[in-house]
CSV table of C-alpha atoms and ligand atoms in Angstrom, one decimal:
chain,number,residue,atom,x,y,z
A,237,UNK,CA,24.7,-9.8,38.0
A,238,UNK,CA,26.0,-8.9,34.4
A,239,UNK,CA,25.1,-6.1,32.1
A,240,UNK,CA,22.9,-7.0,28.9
A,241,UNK,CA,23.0,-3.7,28.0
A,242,UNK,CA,24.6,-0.7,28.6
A,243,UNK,CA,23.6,3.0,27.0
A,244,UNK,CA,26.0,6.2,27.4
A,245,UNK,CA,25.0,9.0,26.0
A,246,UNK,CA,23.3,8.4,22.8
A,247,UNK,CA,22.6,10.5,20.4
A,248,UNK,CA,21.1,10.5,17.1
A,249,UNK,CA,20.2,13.1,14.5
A,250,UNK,CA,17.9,12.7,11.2
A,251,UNK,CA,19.2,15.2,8.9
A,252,UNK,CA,20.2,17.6,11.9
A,253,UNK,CA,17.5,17.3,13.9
A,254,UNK,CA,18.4,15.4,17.4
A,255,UNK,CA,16.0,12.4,17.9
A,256,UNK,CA,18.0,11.2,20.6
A,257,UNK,CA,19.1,13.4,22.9
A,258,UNK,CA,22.3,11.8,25.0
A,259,UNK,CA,20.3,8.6,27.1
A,260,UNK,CA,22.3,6.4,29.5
A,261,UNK,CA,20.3,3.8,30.7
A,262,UNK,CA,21.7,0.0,31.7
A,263,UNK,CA,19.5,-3.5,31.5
A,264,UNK,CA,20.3,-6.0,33.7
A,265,UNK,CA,21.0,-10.0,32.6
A,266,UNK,CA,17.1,-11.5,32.9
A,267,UNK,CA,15.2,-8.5,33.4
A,268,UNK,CA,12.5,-7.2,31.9
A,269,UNK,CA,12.9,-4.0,30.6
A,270,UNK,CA,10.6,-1.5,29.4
A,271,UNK,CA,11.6,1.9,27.3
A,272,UNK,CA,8.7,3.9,27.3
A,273,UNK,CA,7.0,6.9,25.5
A,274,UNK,CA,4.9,8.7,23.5
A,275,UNK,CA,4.8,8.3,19.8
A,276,UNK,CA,8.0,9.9,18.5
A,277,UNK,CA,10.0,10.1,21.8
A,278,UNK,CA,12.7,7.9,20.2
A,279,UNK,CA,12.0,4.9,21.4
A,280,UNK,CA,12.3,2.9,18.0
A,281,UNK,CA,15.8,4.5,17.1
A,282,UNK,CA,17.0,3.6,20.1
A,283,UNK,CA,16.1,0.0,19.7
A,284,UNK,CA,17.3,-0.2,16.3
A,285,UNK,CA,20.8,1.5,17.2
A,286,UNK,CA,20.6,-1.2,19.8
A,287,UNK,CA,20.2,-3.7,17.1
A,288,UNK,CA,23.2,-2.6,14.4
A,289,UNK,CA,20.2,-1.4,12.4
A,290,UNK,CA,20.9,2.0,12.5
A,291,UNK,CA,24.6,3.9,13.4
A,292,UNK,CA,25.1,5.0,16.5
A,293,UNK,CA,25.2,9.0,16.5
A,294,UNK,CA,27.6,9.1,19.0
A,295,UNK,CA,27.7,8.0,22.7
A,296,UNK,CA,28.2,3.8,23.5
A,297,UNK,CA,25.7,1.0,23.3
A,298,UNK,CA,27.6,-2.2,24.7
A,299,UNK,CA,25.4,-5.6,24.7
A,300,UNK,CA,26.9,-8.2,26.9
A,301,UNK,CA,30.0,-6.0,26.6
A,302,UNK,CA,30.5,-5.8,23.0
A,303,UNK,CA,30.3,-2.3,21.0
A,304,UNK,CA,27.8,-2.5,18.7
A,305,UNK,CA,29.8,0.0,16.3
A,306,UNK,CA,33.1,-2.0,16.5
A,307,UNK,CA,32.0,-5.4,17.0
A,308,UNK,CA,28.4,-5.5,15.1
A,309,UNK,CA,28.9,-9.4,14.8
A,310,UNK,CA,29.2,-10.2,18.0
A,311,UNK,CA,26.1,-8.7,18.7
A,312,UNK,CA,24.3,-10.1,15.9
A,313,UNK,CA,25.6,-13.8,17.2
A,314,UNK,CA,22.6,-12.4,20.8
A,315,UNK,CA,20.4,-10.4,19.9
A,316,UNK,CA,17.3,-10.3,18.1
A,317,UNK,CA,14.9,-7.9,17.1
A,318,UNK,CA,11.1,-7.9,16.9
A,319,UNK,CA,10.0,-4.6,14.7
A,320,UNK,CA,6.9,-3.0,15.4
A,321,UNK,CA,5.8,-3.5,11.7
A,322,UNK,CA,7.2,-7.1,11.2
A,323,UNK,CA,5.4,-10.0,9.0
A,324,UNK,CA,5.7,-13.1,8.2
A,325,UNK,CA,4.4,-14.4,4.5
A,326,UNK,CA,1.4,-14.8,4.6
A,327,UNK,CA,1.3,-17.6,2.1
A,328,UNK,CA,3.2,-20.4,4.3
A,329,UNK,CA,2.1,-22.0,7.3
A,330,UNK,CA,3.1,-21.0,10.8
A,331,UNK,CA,5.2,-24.1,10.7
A,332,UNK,CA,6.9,-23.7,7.0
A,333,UNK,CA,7.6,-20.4,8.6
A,334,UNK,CA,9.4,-21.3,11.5
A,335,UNK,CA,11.2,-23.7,9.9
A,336,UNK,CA,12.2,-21.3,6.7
A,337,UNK,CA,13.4,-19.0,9.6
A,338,UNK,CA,15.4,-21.6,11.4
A,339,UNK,CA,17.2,-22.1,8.1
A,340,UNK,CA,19.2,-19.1,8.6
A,341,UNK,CA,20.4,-20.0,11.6
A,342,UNK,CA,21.5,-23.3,12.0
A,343,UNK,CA,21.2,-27.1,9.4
A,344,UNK,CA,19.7,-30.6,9.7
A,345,UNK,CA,18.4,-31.8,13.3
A,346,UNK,CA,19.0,-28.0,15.0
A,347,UNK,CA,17.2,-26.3,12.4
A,348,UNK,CA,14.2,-28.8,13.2
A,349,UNK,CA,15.0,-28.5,16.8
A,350,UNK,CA,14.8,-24.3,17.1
A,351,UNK,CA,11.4,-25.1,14.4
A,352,UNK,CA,9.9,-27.1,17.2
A,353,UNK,CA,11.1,-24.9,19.9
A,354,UNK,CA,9.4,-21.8,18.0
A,355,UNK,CA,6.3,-24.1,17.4
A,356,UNK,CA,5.6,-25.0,21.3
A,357,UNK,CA,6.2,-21.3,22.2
A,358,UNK,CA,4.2,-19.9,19.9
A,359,UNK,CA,1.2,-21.9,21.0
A,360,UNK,CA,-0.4,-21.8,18.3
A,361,UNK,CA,-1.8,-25.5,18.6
A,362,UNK,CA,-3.1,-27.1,15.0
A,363,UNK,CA,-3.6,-23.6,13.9
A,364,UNK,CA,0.2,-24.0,13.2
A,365,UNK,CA,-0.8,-25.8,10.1
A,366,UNK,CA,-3.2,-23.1,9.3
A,367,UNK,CA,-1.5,-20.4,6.3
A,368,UNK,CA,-0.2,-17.4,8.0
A,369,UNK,CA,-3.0,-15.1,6.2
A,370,UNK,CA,-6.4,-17.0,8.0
A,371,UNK,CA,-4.3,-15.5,11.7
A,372,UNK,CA,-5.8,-13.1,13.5
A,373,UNK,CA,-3.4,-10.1,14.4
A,374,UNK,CA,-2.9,-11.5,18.0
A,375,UNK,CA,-1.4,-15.1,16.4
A,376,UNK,CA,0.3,-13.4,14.1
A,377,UNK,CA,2.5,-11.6,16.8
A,378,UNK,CA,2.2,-14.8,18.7
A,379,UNK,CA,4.2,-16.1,15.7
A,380,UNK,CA,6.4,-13.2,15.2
A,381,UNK,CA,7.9,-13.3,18.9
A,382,UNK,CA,8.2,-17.0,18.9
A,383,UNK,CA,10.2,-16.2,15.5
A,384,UNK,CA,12.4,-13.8,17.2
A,385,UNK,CA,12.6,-16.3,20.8
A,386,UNK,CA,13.6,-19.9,19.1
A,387,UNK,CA,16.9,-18.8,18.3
A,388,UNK,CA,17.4,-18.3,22.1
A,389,UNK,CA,19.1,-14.8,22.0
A,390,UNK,CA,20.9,-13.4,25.4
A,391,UNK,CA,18.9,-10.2,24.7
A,392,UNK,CA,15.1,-9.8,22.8
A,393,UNK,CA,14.4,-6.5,22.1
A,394,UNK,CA,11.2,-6.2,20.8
A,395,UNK,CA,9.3,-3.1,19.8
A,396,UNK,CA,5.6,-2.3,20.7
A,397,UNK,CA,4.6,-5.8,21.2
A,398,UNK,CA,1.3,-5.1,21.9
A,399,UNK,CA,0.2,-2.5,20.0
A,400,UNK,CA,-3.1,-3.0,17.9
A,401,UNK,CA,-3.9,-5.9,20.2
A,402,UNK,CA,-7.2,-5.8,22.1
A,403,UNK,CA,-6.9,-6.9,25.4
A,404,UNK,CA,-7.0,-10.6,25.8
A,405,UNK,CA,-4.4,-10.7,22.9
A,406,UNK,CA,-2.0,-8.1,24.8
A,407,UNK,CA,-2.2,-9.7,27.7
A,408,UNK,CA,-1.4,-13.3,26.9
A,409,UNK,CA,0.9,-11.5,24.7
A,410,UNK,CA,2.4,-9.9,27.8
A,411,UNK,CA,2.4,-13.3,29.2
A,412,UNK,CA,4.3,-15.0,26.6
A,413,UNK,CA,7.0,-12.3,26.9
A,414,UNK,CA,7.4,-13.4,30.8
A,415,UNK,CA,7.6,-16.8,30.1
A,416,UNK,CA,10.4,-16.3,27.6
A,417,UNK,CA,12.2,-14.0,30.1
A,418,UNK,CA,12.0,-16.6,32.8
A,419,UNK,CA,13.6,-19.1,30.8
A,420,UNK,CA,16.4,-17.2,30.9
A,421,UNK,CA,17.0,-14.0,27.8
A,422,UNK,CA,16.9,-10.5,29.0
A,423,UNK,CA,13.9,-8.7,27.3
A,424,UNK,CA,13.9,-5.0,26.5
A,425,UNK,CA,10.7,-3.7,25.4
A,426,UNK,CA,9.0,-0.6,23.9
A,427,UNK,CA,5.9,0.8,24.5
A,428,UNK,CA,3.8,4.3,23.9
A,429,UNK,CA,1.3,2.3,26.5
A,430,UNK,CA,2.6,2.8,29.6
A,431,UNK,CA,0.0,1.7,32.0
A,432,UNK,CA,0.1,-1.8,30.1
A,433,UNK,CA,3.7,-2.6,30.7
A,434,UNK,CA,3.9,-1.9,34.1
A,435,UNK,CA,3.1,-5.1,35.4
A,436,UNK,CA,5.2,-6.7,33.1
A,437,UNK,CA,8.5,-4.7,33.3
A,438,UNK,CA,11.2,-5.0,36.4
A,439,UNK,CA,12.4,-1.6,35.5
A,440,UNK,CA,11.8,1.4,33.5
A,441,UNK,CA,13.1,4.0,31.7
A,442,UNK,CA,10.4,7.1,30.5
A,443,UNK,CA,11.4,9.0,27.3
A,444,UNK,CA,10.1,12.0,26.1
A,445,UNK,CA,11.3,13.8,22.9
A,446,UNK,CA,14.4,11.8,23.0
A,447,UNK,CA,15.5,12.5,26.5
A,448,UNK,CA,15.1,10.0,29.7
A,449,UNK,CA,13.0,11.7,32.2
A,450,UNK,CA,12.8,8.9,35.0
A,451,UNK,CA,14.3,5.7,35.9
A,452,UNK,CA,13.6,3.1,38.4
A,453,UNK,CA,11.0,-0.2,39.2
A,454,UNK,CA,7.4,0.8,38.5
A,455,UNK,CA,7.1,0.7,42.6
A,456,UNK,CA,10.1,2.8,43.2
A,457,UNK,CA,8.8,6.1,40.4
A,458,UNK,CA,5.1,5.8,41.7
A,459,UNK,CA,5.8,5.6,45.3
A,460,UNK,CA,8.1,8.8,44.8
A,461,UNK,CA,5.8,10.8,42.8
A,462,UNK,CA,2.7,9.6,44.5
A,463,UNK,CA,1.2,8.3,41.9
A,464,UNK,CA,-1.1,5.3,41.2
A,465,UNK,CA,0.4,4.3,38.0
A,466,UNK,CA,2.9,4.8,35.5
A,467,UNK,CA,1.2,7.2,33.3
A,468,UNK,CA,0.7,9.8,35.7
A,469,UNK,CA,3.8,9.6,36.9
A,470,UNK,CA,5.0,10.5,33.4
A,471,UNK,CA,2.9,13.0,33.3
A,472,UNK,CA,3.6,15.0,36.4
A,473,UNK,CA,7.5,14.5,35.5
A,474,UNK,CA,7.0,16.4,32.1
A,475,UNK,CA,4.9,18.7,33.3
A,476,UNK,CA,7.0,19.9,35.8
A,477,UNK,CA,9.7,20.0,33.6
B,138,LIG,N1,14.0,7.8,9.2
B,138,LIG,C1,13.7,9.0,9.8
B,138,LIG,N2,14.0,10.1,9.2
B,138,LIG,C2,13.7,11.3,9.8
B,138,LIG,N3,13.1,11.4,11.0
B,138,LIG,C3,12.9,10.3,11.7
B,138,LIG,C4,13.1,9.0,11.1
B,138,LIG,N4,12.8,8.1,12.0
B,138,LIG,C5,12.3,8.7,13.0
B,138,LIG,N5,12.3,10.1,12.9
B,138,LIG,C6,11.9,11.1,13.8
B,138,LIG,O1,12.6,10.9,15.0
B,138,LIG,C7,11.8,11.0,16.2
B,138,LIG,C8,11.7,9.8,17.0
B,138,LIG,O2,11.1,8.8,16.2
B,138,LIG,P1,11.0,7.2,16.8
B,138,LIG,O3,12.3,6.8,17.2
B,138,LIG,O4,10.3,6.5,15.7
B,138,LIG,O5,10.0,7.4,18.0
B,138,LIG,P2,9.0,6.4,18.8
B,138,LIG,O6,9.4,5.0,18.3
B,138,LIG,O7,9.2,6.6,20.2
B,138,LIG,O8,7.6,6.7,18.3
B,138,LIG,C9,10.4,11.5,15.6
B,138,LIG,O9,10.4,12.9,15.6
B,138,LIG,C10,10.4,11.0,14.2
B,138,LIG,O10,9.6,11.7,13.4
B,139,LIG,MG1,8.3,3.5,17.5
């Protein structure tokens, strides 16, 4: 199987102080990916290094081989990126949305086609037609990641999907993400929630003030640490540190 991503040794500095401290972690084509964290571990850098959004400090980020210093195009042309503070305007309909968006990318009949595409996944129902400021905060990310999805990008990296949702929203949020991921675009996702993603993610990769501390399949890092979920096995591996 192919590499969607690949990470070796990344760094990143804000005005001399390291944020990212040389990672190297790879994500596999159709996997579900989770980088998780606590709150300032790095986690949104990386993604938006990831995404040409930021330059790279130093170290390589290749997404389906492609450099995304030298060849920031050709990564555009697959990936997409969900922020974790991401709207939409709130004074169109989901659907004048989607379609605005599909605008960008593409004309005529395949603009309407990646429109409807965006509408069935973000199952929104007649509340498409409903303006984007009556949605609650879970149909408003429901619309966001069907935004960043339509466009059927090799690679979705989206950052803290859930967060702020209460749990029947992050969860059919969490399913939504595997549905996308099973038709066929690798997902990487962030999270400072790590019991949440478990379930959801085929591997992980734990950060902690800007360093990876553990790498593996949820079953794999508790089984070795003895642990019953993710969280504590973050938590033994920092404190033993
Ligand atoms: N634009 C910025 N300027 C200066 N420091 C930043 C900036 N963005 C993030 N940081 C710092 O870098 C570290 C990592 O932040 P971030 O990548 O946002 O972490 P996370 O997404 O895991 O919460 C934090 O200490 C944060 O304060
Ligand atoms: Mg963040």
């Amino acid at each position: 199987m192919g590499k969607a991503l690949v990470l070796e040794d990344v760094r990143k500095s804000y005005g001399g102080r390291e944020a990212v401290k040389g990672i190297s972690f790879e994500v596999d084509e159709g996997e579900i990916f989770g980088l998780i964290g606590p709150n300032g571990a790095g986690k949104t850098t990386t993604l938006r290094m990831i995404c040409t959004l930021l330059k790279v400090g130093s170290g390589t980020i290749k997404v389906y081989g492609h450099d995304v210093m030298g060849e920031s195009t050709a990564v555009r042309n697959v990936i997409s990126y969900l922020p974790e503070d991401a709207g939409a305007y709130r004074e169109m309909t989901g659907r004048a949305y989607l379609k605005f968006v599909a605008g960008f990318f593409a004309d005529g009949r395949e603009a309407e086609a990646m429109a409807e595409r965006g509408i069935g996944m973000s199952g929104l129902d007649e509340r498409i037609d409903s303006k984007v400021e009556t949605y609650s905060k879970g149909m408003r990310r429901r619309l966001l990641i069907a935004r960043a999805m339509m466009s059927r990008p090799k690679l979705a990296v989206m950052d803290e999907i859930t967060s702020g949702l209460d749990v029947m929203n992050a969860y059919e949020i969490r399913e939504m993400v595997g549905s996308i991921a099973r038709s066929g675009t690798t997902v990487l996702i962030s999270s400072h929630n790590m019991y949440e993603v478990e379930s959801l993610c085929s591997r992980v990769a734990m950060i902690n003030h800007g360093e990876i501390v553990l790498s593996g399949t949820p079953a794999e890092l508790k089984e070795e640490a003895g642990a019953s979920n993710l969280e504590e096995v973050f938590v033994r591996a920092v404190r033993s540190q």
